[in-house]
């Protein structure tokens, strides 16, 4: 029995030595490479700037539908760009401002390319190309009771005195038709829900010849504005001009009265 125990012990010792040799030989093998460290990639710093989200033409009006905030690289932000951190309410503040240059979709809006209603030069910015702005005096009676607002369309009626057969008569003519109202006094847009603007002057958008005709008509009698329906589209027929054919004005030249056409078609 003792001999058998010695044999078993010897076998166990031999097995242990073999295991130790195997473990030692494995320590010389190269270690597995460590997983690579992925560096976090960060882009350049950005800020939110006000941009046009759709194309805005020259003379187009800015509003909260065609403008929004977009991320823009800080190094590319110009001094005139409108940053949200500086002017968080810019979209509301610039509502109704006019674009002085075409703006592309996605283009940043800057103060140098727009003009606001309270700044000089606004009237020239809202005038259509080739048109003129001229003002006429109005009263509540001659201005549709104050219900004419900027961007409405009106007819201009001249009432003048004529003397025939020793009696004075009054004649009315529509001298301008379907013209655009640019402003009432200094009000160029409806504000704070205001529905009535009672002013003393109305500024109209006219062609060059129309402006000349209106300036002459002011010296001949009283002018009144007749409000037209909203159904009269501004893009319809070009605004009519001039008095009806045959209307004349008498000019005294060297003591001799001469009847000449007031306007020509």
Short mmCIF file of C-alpha atoms in Angstrom, two decimals:
data_model
loop_
_atom_site.label_atom_id
_atom_site.label_comp_id
_atom_site.label_asym_id
_atom_site.label_seq_id
_atom_site.Cartn_x
_atom_site.Cartn_y
_atom_site.Cartn_z
CA UNK A 1 0.00 0.00 0.00
CA UNK A 2 2.78 2.34 0.85
CA UNK A 3 4.38 1.72 -2.54
CA UNK A 4 1.07 2.49 -4.31
CA UNK A 5 0.69 5.74 -2.41
CA UNK A 6 4.20 6.77 -3.35
CA UNK A 7 3.43 6.10 -7.04
CA UNK A 8 0.21 8.19 -6.92
CA UNK A 9 2.00 11.04 -5.20
CA UNK A 10 4.75 10.92 -7.79
CA UNK A 11 2.25 11.11 -10.62
CA UNK A 12 0.54 14.14 -9.00
CA UNK A 13 3.85 15.91 -8.54
CA UNK A 14 4.75 15.21 -12.18
CA UNK A 15 1.41 16.59 -13.36
CA UNK A 16 1.90 19.73 -11.32
CA UNK A 17 5.36 20.29 -12.74
CA UNK A 18 4.03 19.86 -16.29
CA UNK A 19 1.28 22.42 -15.65
CA UNK A 20 3.79 24.88 -14.25
CA UNK A 21 5.99 24.47 -17.31
CA UNK A 22 3.04 25.11 -19.65
CA UNK A 23 2.07 28.30 -17.80
CA UNK A 24 5.65 29.57 -17.87
CA UNK A 25 6.00 29.01 -21.59
CA UNK A 26 2.77 30.97 -22.23
CA UNK A 27 4.13 34.09 -20.53
CA UNK A 28 6.68 34.59 -23.31
CA UNK A 29 3.97 35.05 -25.98
CA UNK A 30 3.26 38.66 -27.14
CA UNK A 31 0.40 40.44 -25.39
CA UNK A 32 -2.80 41.16 -27.31
CA UNK A 33 -2.92 44.78 -28.56
CA UNK A 34 -5.04 47.13 -26.52
CA UNK A 35 -8.16 48.49 -28.21
CA UNK A 36 -7.46 51.81 -29.93
CA UNK A 37 -8.63 54.99 -28.18
CA UNK A 38 -11.03 56.85 -30.42
CA UNK A 39 -10.49 60.58 -30.11
CA UNK A 40 -13.66 62.69 -29.96
CA UNK A 41 -13.92 64.83 -33.11
CA UNK A 42 -15.35 68.31 -32.61
CA UNK A 43 -16.14 70.87 -35.32
CA UNK A 44 -15.39 74.61 -35.19
CA UNK A 45 -17.42 76.70 -32.73
CA UNK A 46 -20.73 77.97 -34.11
CA UNK A 47 -23.41 80.51 -33.26
CA UNK A 48 -26.99 80.94 -34.40
CA UNK A 49 -27.50 83.69 -36.97
CA UNK A 50 -30.64 84.95 -38.69
CA UNK A 51 -30.98 83.68 -42.28
CA UNK A 52 -33.55 83.76 -45.06
CA UNK A 53 -35.19 80.33 -45.27
CA UNK A 54 -36.57 81.18 -48.71
CA UNK A 55 -35.55 83.58 -51.46
CA UNK A 56 -36.53 87.21 -50.78
CA UNK A 57 -36.47 89.57 -53.79
CA UNK A 58 -35.55 93.25 -53.81
CA UNK A 59 -38.30 95.09 -51.96
CA UNK A 60 -39.53 91.88 -50.36
CA UNK A 61 -40.86 92.01 -46.82
CA UNK A 62 -39.23 90.06 -44.00
CA UNK A 63 -41.51 88.08 -41.70
CA UNK A 64 -41.38 85.14 -39.32
CA UNK A 65 -42.19 82.70 -42.14
CA UNK A 66 -39.26 83.52 -44.43
CA UNK A 67 -36.59 83.96 -41.70
CA UNK A 68 -35.19 81.66 -39.03
CA UNK A 69 -32.10 80.92 -36.91
CA UNK A 70 -29.35 78.66 -38.29
CA UNK A 71 -25.96 77.53 -36.99
CA UNK A 72 -23.03 79.35 -38.61
CA UNK A 73 -19.25 78.99 -37.99
CA UNK A 74 -18.04 81.76 -35.68
CA UNK A 75 -15.03 82.50 -37.89
CA UNK A 76 -17.35 83.17 -40.86
CA UNK A 77 -19.78 85.49 -39.07
CA UNK A 78 -19.48 89.06 -40.40
CA UNK A 79 -19.86 92.16 -38.28
CA UNK A 80 -23.30 92.91 -39.73
CA UNK A 81 -24.72 89.43 -39.18
CA UNK A 82 -27.54 89.17 -36.66
CA UNK A 83 -26.61 86.71 -33.90
CA UNK A 84 -29.26 85.22 -31.66
CA UNK A 85 -27.09 85.68 -28.56
CA UNK A 86 -26.99 89.43 -29.26
CA UNK A 87 -30.55 89.98 -30.51
CA UNK A 88 -32.81 87.10 -29.47
CA UNK A 89 -35.96 88.94 -30.63
CA UNK A 90 -34.61 89.97 -34.04
CA UNK A 91 -37.21 87.94 -35.98
CA UNK A 92 -40.00 89.91 -34.34
CA UNK A 93 -38.14 93.24 -34.48
CA UNK A 94 -37.49 92.93 -38.24
CA UNK A 95 -41.01 91.84 -39.11
CA UNK A 96 -42.03 94.17 -41.97
CA UNK A 97 -38.50 95.29 -42.84
CA UNK A 98 -37.69 95.59 -46.55
CA UNK A 99 -34.87 93.82 -48.38
CA UNK A 100 -32.70 96.30 -50.31
CA UNK A 101 -30.95 93.47 -52.19
CA UNK A 102 -32.00 89.96 -53.27
CA UNK A 103 -31.54 87.36 -50.51
CA UNK A 104 -31.04 83.70 -51.37
CA UNK A 105 -32.46 80.85 -49.32
CA UNK A 106 -30.00 80.09 -46.52
CA UNK A 107 -28.21 83.45 -46.83
CA UNK A 108 -27.53 85.28 -43.55
CA UNK A 109 -29.47 88.51 -43.09
CA UNK A 110 -27.46 91.55 -42.12
CA UNK A 111 -28.41 95.11 -41.29
CA UNK A 112 -26.62 96.50 -44.33
CA UNK A 113 -28.96 94.64 -46.72
CA UNK A 114 -32.31 95.56 -45.19
CA UNK A 115 -34.07 98.74 -44.19
CA UNK A 116 -36.59 99.14 -41.41
CA UNK A 117 -39.76 101.20 -41.39
CA UNK A 118 -38.36 103.65 -38.86
CA UNK A 119 -35.19 104.39 -40.84
CA UNK A 120 -34.57 107.03 -43.57
CA UNK A 121 -34.86 105.66 -47.08
CA UNK A 122 -37.67 103.22 -46.32
CA UNK A 123 -40.07 104.87 -48.73
CA UNK A 124 -37.60 104.57 -51.60
CA UNK A 125 -37.14 100.89 -50.75
CA UNK A 126 -40.85 100.04 -50.97
CA UNK A 127 -41.42 101.91 -54.23
CA UNK A 128 -41.83 99.67 -57.26
CA UNK A 129 -39.15 100.14 -59.95
CA UNK A 130 -39.82 103.18 -62.12
CA UNK A 131 -42.54 104.56 -59.84
CA UNK A 132 -42.78 107.83 -57.92
CA UNK A 133 -44.16 108.74 -54.50
CA UNK A 134 -46.30 111.87 -54.22
CA UNK A 135 -48.48 113.09 -51.36
CA UNK A 136 -51.91 114.67 -51.46
CA UNK A 137 -53.82 116.38 -48.64
CA UNK A 138 -56.82 114.50 -47.28
CA UNK A 139 -59.46 114.92 -44.60
CA UNK A 140 -61.82 112.35 -43.06
CA UNK A 141 -64.36 113.45 -45.69
CA UNK A 142 -61.99 113.14 -48.67
CA UNK A 143 -60.15 110.09 -47.34
CA UNK A 144 -63.02 107.58 -46.99
CA UNK A 145 -63.57 108.46 -43.35
CA UNK A 146 -60.12 107.27 -42.35
CA UNK A 147 -60.67 103.70 -43.53
CA UNK A 148 -57.91 103.88 -46.16
CA UNK A 149 -54.81 101.99 -45.03
CA UNK A 150 -51.34 101.63 -46.54
CA UNK A 151 -51.29 99.16 -49.46
CA UNK A 152 -54.97 99.77 -50.25
CA UNK A 153 -55.94 100.70 -53.80
CA UNK A 154 -57.82 103.92 -54.51
CA UNK A 155 -59.21 106.13 -57.25
CA UNK A 156 -58.37 109.83 -57.20
CA UNK A 157 -61.32 112.11 -57.95
CA UNK A 158 -60.96 115.79 -58.83
CA UNK A 159 -63.84 118.16 -58.16
CA UNK A 160 -63.43 121.55 -59.78
CA UNK A 161 -65.48 124.67 -60.36
CA UNK A 162 -66.46 125.67 -63.88
CA UNK A 163 -68.31 128.77 -65.04
CA UNK A 164 -70.70 128.45 -67.93
CA UNK A 165 -73.42 130.83 -69.11
CA UNK A 166 -72.70 133.11 -66.19
CA UNK A 167 -73.25 130.37 -63.64
CA UNK A 168 -70.81 128.37 -61.55
CA UNK A 169 -71.02 124.61 -61.79
CA UNK A 170 -68.98 121.82 -60.25
CA UNK A 171 -67.56 118.92 -62.23
CA UNK A 172 -66.00 115.73 -60.90
CA UNK A 173 -63.65 113.46 -62.81
CA UNK A 174 -61.72 110.33 -61.89
CA UNK A 175 -58.22 111.36 -62.86
CA UNK A 176 -56.35 108.29 -61.51
CA UNK A 177 -57.67 104.79 -61.05
CA UNK A 178 -56.51 101.78 -59.05
CA UNK A 179 -53.36 103.34 -57.58
CA UNK A 180 -51.53 102.07 -54.53
CA UNK A 181 -51.45 103.92 -51.21
CA UNK A 182 -47.93 103.84 -49.79
CA UNK A 183 -48.56 105.67 -46.53
CA UNK A 184 -51.02 107.68 -44.52
CA UNK A 185 -49.05 110.51 -42.87
CA UNK A 186 -46.01 108.66 -41.49
CA UNK A 187 -47.78 105.33 -41.09
CA UNK A 188 -46.59 102.86 -43.73
CA UNK A 189 -48.16 99.69 -42.28
CA UNK A 190 -50.91 98.59 -39.97
CA UNK A 191 -49.63 98.52 -36.39
CA UNK A 192 -50.91 97.00 -33.16
CA UNK A 193 -54.11 95.85 -34.81
CA UNK A 194 -55.00 99.40 -35.84
CA UNK A 195 -57.80 99.34 -38.40
CA UNK A 196 -58.32 103.06 -39.04
CA UNK A 197 -55.64 105.61 -39.86
CA UNK A 198 -56.94 109.19 -39.86
CA UNK A 199 -54.28 111.41 -41.38
CA UNK A 200 -53.84 114.67 -43.23
CA UNK A 201 -51.77 113.37 -46.17
CA UNK A 202 -51.80 110.25 -48.29
CA UNK A 203 -48.71 109.18 -50.21
CA UNK A 204 -49.50 107.45 -53.51
CA UNK A 205 -47.35 105.34 -55.84
CA UNK A 206 -47.60 106.74 -59.36
CA UNK A 207 -45.89 106.70 -62.72
CA UNK A 208 -44.01 109.81 -63.75
CA UNK A 209 -46.83 111.16 -65.95
CA UNK A 210 -49.40 110.31 -63.29
CA UNK A 211 -47.42 112.33 -60.73
CA UNK A 212 -47.39 115.31 -63.09
CA UNK A 213 -51.14 114.98 -63.63
CA UNK A 214 -51.81 114.83 -59.90
CA UNK A 215 -49.64 117.89 -59.22
CA UNK A 216 -51.64 119.87 -61.80
CA UNK A 217 -54.96 118.59 -60.48
CA UNK A 218 -54.12 119.81 -56.98
CA UNK A 219 -54.11 123.39 -58.33
CA UNK A 220 -57.47 123.00 -60.06
CA UNK A 221 -59.77 121.91 -57.25
CA UNK A 222 -60.32 119.49 -54.40
CA UNK A 223 -59.06 115.91 -54.49
CA UNK A 224 -60.80 112.94 -52.89
CA UNK A 225 -59.74 109.31 -52.58
CA UNK A 226 -62.24 106.56 -53.29
CA UNK A 227 -61.36 103.22 -51.68
CA UNK A 228 -61.42 100.22 -54.01
CA UNK A 229 -62.29 96.63 -53.21
CA UNK A 230 -59.61 94.15 -52.17
CA UNK A 231 -60.75 92.08 -55.16
CA UNK A 232 -59.04 94.63 -57.42
CA UNK A 233 -55.75 92.82 -57.68
CA UNK A 234 -52.59 94.98 -57.83
CA UNK A 235 -51.30 92.65 -60.53
CA UNK A 236 -54.28 93.20 -62.77
CA UNK A 237 -54.36 95.88 -65.42
CA UNK A 238 -51.92 98.75 -65.06
CA UNK A 239 -53.39 101.63 -63.10
CA UNK A 240 -55.41 103.85 -65.37
CA UNK A 241 -54.21 107.40 -65.90
CA UNK A 242 -55.47 110.73 -67.12
CA UNK A 243 -58.85 112.35 -67.33
CA UNK A 244 -61.46 111.24 -69.79
CA UNK A 245 -60.72 112.16 -73.38
CA UNK A 246 -61.72 115.72 -74.16
CA UNK A 247 -61.09 117.20 -70.70
CA UNK A 248 -59.35 120.53 -71.01
CA UNK A 249 -57.92 123.29 -68.88
CA UNK A 250 -58.05 126.98 -69.78
CA UNK A 251 -54.76 128.84 -69.76
CA UNK A 252 -54.65 132.62 -69.92
CA UNK A 253 -51.77 133.58 -72.22
CA UNK A 254 -51.16 137.25 -72.91
CA UNK A 255 -54.73 137.99 -71.86
CA UNK A 256 -56.20 135.42 -74.24
CA UNK A 257 -57.86 132.27 -72.84
CA UNK A 258 -56.71 129.08 -74.56
CA UNK A 259 -58.33 125.69 -73.94
CA UNK A 260 -55.76 122.88 -74.02
CA UNK A 261 -56.11 119.18 -73.20
CA UNK A 262 -55.31 118.60 -69.56
CA UNK A 263 -53.83 115.16 -70.17
CA UNK A 264 -52.91 113.16 -73.23
CA UNK A 265 -53.40 109.45 -73.70
#
